[in-house]
PDB file of C-alpha atoms in Angstrom:
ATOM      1  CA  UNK A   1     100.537 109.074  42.032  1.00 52.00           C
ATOM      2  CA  UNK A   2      98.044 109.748  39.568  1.00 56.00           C
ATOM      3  CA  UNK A   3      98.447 109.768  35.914  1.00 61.00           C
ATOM      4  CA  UNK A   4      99.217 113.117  34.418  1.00 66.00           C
ATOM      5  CA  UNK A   5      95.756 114.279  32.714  1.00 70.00           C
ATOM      6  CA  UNK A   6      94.846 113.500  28.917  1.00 69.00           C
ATOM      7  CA  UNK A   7      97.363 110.158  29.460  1.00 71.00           C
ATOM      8  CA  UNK A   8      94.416 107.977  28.782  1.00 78.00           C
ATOM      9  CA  UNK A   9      93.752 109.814  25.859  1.00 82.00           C
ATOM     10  CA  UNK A  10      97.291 109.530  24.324  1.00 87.00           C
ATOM     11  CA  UNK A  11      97.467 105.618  25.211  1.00 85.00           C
ATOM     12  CA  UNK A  12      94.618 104.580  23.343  1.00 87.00           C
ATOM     13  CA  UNK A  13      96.177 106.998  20.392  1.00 89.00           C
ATOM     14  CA  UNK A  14      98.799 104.611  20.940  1.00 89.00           C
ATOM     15  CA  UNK A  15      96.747 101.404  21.091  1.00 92.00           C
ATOM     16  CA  UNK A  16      94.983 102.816  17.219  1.00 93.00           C
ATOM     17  CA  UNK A  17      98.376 103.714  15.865  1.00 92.00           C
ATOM     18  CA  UNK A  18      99.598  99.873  16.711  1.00 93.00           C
ATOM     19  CA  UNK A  19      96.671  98.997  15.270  1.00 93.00           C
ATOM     20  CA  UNK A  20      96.833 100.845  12.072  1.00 92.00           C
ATOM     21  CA  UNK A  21      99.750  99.304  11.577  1.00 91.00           C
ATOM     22  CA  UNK A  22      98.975  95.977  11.825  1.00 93.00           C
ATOM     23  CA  UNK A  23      95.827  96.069  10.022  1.00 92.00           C
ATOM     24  CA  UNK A  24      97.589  97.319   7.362  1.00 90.00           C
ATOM     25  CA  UNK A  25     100.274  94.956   7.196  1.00 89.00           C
ATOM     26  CA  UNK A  26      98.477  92.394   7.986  1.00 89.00           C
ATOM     27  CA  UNK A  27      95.134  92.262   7.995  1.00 88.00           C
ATOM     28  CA  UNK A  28      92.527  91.998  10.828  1.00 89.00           C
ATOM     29  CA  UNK A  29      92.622  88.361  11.599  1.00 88.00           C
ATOM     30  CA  UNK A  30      96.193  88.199  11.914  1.00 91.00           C
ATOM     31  CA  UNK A  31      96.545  90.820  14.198  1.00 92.00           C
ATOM     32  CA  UNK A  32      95.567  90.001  17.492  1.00 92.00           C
ATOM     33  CA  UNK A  33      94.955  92.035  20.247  1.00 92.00           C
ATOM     34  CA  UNK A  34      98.025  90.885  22.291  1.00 92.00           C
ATOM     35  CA  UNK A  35     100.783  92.341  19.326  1.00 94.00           C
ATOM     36  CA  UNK A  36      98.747  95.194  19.073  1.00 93.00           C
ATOM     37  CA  UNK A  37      99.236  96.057  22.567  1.00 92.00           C
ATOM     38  CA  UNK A  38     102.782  95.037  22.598  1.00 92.00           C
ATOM     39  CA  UNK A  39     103.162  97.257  19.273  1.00 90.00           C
ATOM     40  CA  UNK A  40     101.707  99.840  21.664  1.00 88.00           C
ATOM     41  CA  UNK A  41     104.343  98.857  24.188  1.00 88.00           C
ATOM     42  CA  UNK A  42     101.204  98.032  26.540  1.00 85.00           C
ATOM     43  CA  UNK A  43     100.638  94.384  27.896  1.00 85.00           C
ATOM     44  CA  UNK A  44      97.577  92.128  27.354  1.00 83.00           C
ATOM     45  CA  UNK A  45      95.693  93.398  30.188  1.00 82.00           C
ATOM     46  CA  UNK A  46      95.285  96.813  29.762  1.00 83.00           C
ATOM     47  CA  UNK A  47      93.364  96.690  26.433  1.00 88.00           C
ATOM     48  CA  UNK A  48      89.672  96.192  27.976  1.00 86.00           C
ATOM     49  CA  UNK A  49      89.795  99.667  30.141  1.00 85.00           C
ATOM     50  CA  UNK A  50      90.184 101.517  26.110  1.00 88.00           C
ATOM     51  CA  UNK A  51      87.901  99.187  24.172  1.00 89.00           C
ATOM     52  CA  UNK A  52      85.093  96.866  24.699  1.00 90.00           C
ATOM     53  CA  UNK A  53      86.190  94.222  22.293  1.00 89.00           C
ATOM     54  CA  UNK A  54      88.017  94.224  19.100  1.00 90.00           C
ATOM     55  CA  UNK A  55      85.393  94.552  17.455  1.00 89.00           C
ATOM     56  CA  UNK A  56      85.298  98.352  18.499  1.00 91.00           C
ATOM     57  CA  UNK A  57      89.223  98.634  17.903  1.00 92.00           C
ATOM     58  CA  UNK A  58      88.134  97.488  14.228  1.00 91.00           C
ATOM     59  CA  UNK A  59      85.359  99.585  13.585  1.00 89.00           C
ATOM     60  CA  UNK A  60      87.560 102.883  15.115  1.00 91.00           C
ATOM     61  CA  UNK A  61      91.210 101.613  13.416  1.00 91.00           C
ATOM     62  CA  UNK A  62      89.103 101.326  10.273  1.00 89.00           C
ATOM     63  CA  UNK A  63      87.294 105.146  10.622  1.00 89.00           C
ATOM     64  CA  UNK A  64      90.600 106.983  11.637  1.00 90.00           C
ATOM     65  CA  UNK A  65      92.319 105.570   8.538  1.00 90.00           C
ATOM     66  CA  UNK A  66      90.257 106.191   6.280  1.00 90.00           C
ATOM     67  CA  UNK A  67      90.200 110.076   7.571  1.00 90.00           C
ATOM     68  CA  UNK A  68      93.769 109.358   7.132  1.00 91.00           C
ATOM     69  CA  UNK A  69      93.868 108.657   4.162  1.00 92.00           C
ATOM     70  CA  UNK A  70      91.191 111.553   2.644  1.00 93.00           C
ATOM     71  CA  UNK A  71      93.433 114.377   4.829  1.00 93.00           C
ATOM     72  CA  UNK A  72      96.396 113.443   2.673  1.00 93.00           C
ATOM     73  CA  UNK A  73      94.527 113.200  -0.771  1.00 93.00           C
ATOM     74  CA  UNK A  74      92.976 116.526   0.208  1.00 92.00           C
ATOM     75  CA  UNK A  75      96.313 117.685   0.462  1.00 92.00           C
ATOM     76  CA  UNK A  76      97.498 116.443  -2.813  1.00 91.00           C
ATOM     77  CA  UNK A  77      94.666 118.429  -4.421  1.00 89.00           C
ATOM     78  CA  UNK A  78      95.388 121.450  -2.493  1.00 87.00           C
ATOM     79  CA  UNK A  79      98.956 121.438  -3.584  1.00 86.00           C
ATOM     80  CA  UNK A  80      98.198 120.718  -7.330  1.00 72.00           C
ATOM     81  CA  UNK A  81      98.965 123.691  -9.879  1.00 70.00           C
ATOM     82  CA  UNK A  82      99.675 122.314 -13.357  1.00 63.00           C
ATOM     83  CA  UNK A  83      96.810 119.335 -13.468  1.00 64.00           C
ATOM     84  CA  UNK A  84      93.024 118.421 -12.383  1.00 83.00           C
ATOM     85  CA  UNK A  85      92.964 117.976  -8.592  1.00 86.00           C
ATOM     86  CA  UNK A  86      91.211 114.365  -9.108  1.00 89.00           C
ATOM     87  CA  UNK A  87      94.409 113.304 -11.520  1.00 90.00           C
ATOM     88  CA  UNK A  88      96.564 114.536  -8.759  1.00 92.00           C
ATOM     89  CA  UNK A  89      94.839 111.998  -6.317  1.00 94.00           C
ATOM     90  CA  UNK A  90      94.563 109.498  -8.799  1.00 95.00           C
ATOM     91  CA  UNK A  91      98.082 109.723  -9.432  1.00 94.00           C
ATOM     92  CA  UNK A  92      99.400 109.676  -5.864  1.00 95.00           C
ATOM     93  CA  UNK A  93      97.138 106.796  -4.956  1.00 96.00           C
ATOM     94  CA  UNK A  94      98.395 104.276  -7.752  1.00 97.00           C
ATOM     95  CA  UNK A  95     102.006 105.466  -7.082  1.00 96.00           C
ATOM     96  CA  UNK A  96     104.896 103.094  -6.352  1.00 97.00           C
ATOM     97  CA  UNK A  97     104.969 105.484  -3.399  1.00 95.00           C
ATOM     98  CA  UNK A  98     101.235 104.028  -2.364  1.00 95.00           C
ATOM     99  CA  UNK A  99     101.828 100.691  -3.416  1.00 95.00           C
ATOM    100  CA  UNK A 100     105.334 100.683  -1.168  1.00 94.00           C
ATOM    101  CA  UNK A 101     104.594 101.935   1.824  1.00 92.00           C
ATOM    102  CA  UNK A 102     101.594  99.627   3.096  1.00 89.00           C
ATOM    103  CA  UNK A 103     101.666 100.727   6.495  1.00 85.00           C
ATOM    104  CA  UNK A 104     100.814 104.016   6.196  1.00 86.00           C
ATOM    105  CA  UNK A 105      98.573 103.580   3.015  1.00 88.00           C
ATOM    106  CA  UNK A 106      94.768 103.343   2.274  1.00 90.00           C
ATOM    107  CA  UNK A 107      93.362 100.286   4.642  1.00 88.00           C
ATOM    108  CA  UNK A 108      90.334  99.838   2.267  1.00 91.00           C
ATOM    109  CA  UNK A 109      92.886  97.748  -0.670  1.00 91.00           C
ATOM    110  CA  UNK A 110      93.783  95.544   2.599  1.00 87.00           C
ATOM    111  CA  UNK A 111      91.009  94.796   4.273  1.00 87.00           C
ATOM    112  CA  UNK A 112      88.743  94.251   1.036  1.00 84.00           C
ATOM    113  CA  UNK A 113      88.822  90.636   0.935  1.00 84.00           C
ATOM    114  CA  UNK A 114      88.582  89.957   4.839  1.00 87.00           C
ATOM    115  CA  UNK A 115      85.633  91.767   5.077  1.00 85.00           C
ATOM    116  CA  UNK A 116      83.153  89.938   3.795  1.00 84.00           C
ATOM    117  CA  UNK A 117      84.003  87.041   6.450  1.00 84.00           C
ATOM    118  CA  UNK A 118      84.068  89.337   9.221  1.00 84.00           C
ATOM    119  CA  UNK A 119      81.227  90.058  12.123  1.00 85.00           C
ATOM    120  CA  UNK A 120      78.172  92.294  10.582  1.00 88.00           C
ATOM    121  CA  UNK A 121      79.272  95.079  12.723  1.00 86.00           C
ATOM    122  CA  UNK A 122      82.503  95.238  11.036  1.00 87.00           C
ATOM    123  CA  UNK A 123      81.139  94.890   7.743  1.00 89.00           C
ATOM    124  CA  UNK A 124      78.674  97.854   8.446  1.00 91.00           C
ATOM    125  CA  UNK A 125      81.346  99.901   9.530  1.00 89.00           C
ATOM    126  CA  UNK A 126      83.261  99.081   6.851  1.00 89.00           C
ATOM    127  CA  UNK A 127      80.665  99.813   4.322  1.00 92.00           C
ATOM    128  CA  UNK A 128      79.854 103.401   6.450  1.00 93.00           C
ATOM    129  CA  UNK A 129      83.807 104.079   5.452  1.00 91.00           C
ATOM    130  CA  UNK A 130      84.239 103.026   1.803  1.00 93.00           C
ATOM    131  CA  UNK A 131      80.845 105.184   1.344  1.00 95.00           C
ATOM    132  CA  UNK A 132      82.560 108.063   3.169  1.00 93.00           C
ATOM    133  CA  UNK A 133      85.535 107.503   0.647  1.00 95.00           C
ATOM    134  CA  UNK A 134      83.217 106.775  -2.766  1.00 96.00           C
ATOM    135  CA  UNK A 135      81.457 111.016  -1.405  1.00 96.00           C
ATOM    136  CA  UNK A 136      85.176 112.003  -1.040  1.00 94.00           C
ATOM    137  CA  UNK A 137      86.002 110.467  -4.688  1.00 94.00           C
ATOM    138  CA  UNK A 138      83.141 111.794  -5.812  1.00 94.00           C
ATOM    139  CA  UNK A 139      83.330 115.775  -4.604  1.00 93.00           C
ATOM    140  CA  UNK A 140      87.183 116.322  -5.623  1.00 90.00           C
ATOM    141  CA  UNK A 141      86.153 114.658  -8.840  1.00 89.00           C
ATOM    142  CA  UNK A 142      83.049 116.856  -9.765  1.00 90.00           C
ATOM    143  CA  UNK A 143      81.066 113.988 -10.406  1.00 92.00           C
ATOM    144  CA  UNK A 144      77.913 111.607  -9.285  1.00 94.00           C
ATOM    145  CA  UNK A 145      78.311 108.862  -6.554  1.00 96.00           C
ATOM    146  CA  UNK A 146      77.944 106.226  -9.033  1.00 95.00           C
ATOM    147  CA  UNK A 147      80.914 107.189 -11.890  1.00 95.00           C
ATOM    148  CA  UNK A 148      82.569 108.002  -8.319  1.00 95.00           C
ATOM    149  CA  UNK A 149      82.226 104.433  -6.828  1.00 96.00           C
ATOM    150  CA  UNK A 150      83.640 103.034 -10.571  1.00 96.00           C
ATOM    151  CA  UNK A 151      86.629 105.196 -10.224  1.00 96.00           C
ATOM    152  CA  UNK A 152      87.455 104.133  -6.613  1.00 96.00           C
ATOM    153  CA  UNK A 153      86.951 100.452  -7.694  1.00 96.00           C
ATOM    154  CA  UNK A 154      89.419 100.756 -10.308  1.00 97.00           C
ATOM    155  CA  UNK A 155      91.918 102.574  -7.991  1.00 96.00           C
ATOM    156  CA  UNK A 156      91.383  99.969  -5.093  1.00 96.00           C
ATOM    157  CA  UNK A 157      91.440  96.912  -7.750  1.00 96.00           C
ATOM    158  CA  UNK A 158      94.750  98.419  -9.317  1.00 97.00           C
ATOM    159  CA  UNK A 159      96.337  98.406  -6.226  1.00 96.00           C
ATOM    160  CA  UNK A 160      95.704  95.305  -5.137  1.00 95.00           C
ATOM    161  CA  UNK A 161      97.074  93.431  -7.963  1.00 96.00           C
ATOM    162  CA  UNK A 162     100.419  96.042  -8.180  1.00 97.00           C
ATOM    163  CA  UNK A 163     101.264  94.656  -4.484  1.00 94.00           C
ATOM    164  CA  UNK A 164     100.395  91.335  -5.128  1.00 93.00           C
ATOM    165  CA  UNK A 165     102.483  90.535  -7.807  1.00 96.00           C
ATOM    166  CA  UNK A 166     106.245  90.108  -8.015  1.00 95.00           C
ATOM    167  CA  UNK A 167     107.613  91.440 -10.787  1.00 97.00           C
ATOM    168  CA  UNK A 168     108.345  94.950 -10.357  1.00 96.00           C
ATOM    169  CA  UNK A 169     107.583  95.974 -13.831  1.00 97.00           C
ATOM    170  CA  UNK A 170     104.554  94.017 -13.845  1.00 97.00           C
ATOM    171  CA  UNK A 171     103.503  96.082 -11.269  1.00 97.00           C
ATOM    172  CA  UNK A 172     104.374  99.368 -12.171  1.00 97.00           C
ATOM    173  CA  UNK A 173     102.431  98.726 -15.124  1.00 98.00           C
ATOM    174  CA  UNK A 174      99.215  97.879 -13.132  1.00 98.00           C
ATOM    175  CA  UNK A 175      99.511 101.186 -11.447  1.00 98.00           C
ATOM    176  CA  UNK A 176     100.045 102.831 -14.876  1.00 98.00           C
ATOM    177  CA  UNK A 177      96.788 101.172 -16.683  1.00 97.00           C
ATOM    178  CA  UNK A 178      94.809 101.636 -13.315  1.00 97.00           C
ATOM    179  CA  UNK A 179      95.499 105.593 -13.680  1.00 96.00           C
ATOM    180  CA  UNK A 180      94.957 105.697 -17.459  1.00 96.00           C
ATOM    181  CA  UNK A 181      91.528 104.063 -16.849  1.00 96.00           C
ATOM    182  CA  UNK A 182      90.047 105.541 -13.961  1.00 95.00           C
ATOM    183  CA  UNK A 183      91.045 109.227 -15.768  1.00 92.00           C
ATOM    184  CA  UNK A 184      89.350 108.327 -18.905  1.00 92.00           C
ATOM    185  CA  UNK A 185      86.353 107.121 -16.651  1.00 92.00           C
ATOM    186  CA  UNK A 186      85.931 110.975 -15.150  1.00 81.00           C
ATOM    187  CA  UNK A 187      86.721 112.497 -18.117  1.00 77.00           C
ATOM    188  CA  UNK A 188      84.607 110.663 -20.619  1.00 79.00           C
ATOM    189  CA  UNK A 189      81.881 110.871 -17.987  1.00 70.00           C
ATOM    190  CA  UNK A 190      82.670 115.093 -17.510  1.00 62.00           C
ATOM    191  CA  UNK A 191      82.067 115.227 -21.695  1.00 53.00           C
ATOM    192  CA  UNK A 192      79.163 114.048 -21.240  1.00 52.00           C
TER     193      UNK A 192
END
């Protein structure tokens, strides 16, 4: 009997999703493919009639996230009334919220550091995505690509350092200096 149509479709959906995950919670070179298809609840085998290599799991994991990611700060700044749009974003993105609830966060503060050691395909892709983020930063913010890029680094740096360390107050505090900062960036850069 064959497969009802679009069911290809929705298993590699599923095979992303597992891989979302993963990536997120643990980075690319701990996830193998083998837990990613069992997170899919596919075996081993299967994986190679979806994806070429994991290379191209990567590099399409890594793009749907990061659309991910802009749908629901777009959403924030849809939804925001009483401030600026950008502090809205800022503010959700350095939330304990954020910082909690890795696996279905921003993959960019993950993957940062395994990046550089990864294949040149990966690293363009990656570099294709955090660009794609920096124009996103950039338009909701009102301002150039460059005071755009600083902002994102300061979000992405902040954190990273609020989930890495262990003391909870420590770490609320990173998030709090990390959206004091990159809001005095814009708006000193907007006076000007």
């Amino acid at each position: 009997m064959p497969y009802p149509k679009g069911h290809k479709v929705k298993v590699r959906n599923h095979i992303l999703d597992s891989a979302a995950q993963a990536f997120r919670k643990n980075g690319i070179r701990e996830s193998s493919v083998p837990s990613i298809m069992k997170g899919a609840g596919l075996t081993h085998g299967g994986f190679y009639s979806h994806f070429e290599s994991k290379e191209q799991l990567i590099a399409e994991t890594c793009s749907n996230i990061v659309n991910h990611t802009i749908d629901i700060l777009q959403t924030v700044a849809l939804e925001e009334n009483t401030e600026s749009k950008f502090d809205a974003v800022i503010n959700y993105y350095l939330s304990p919220y954020h910082r909690d609830h890795i696996e279905g966060g921003c993959i960019i503060p993950t993957l940062s550091g395994e990046i550089s050691q990864s294949s040149e395909e990966i690293r363009e892709i990656f570099s294709q995505e955090l660009d794609r983020f920096i124009e996103f930063i950039s338009d909701i913010a009102g301002c150039d690509k460059s005071t755009g890029g600083v902002v994102l680094s300061i979000m992405i740096g902040s954190l990273i350092l609020a989930r890495g360390v262990q003391d909870p107050v420590s770490s609320d505090n990173i998030l709090a200096a990390g959206r004091t900062h990159a809001m005095n960036v814009l708006h000193s850069n907007s006076a000007r």
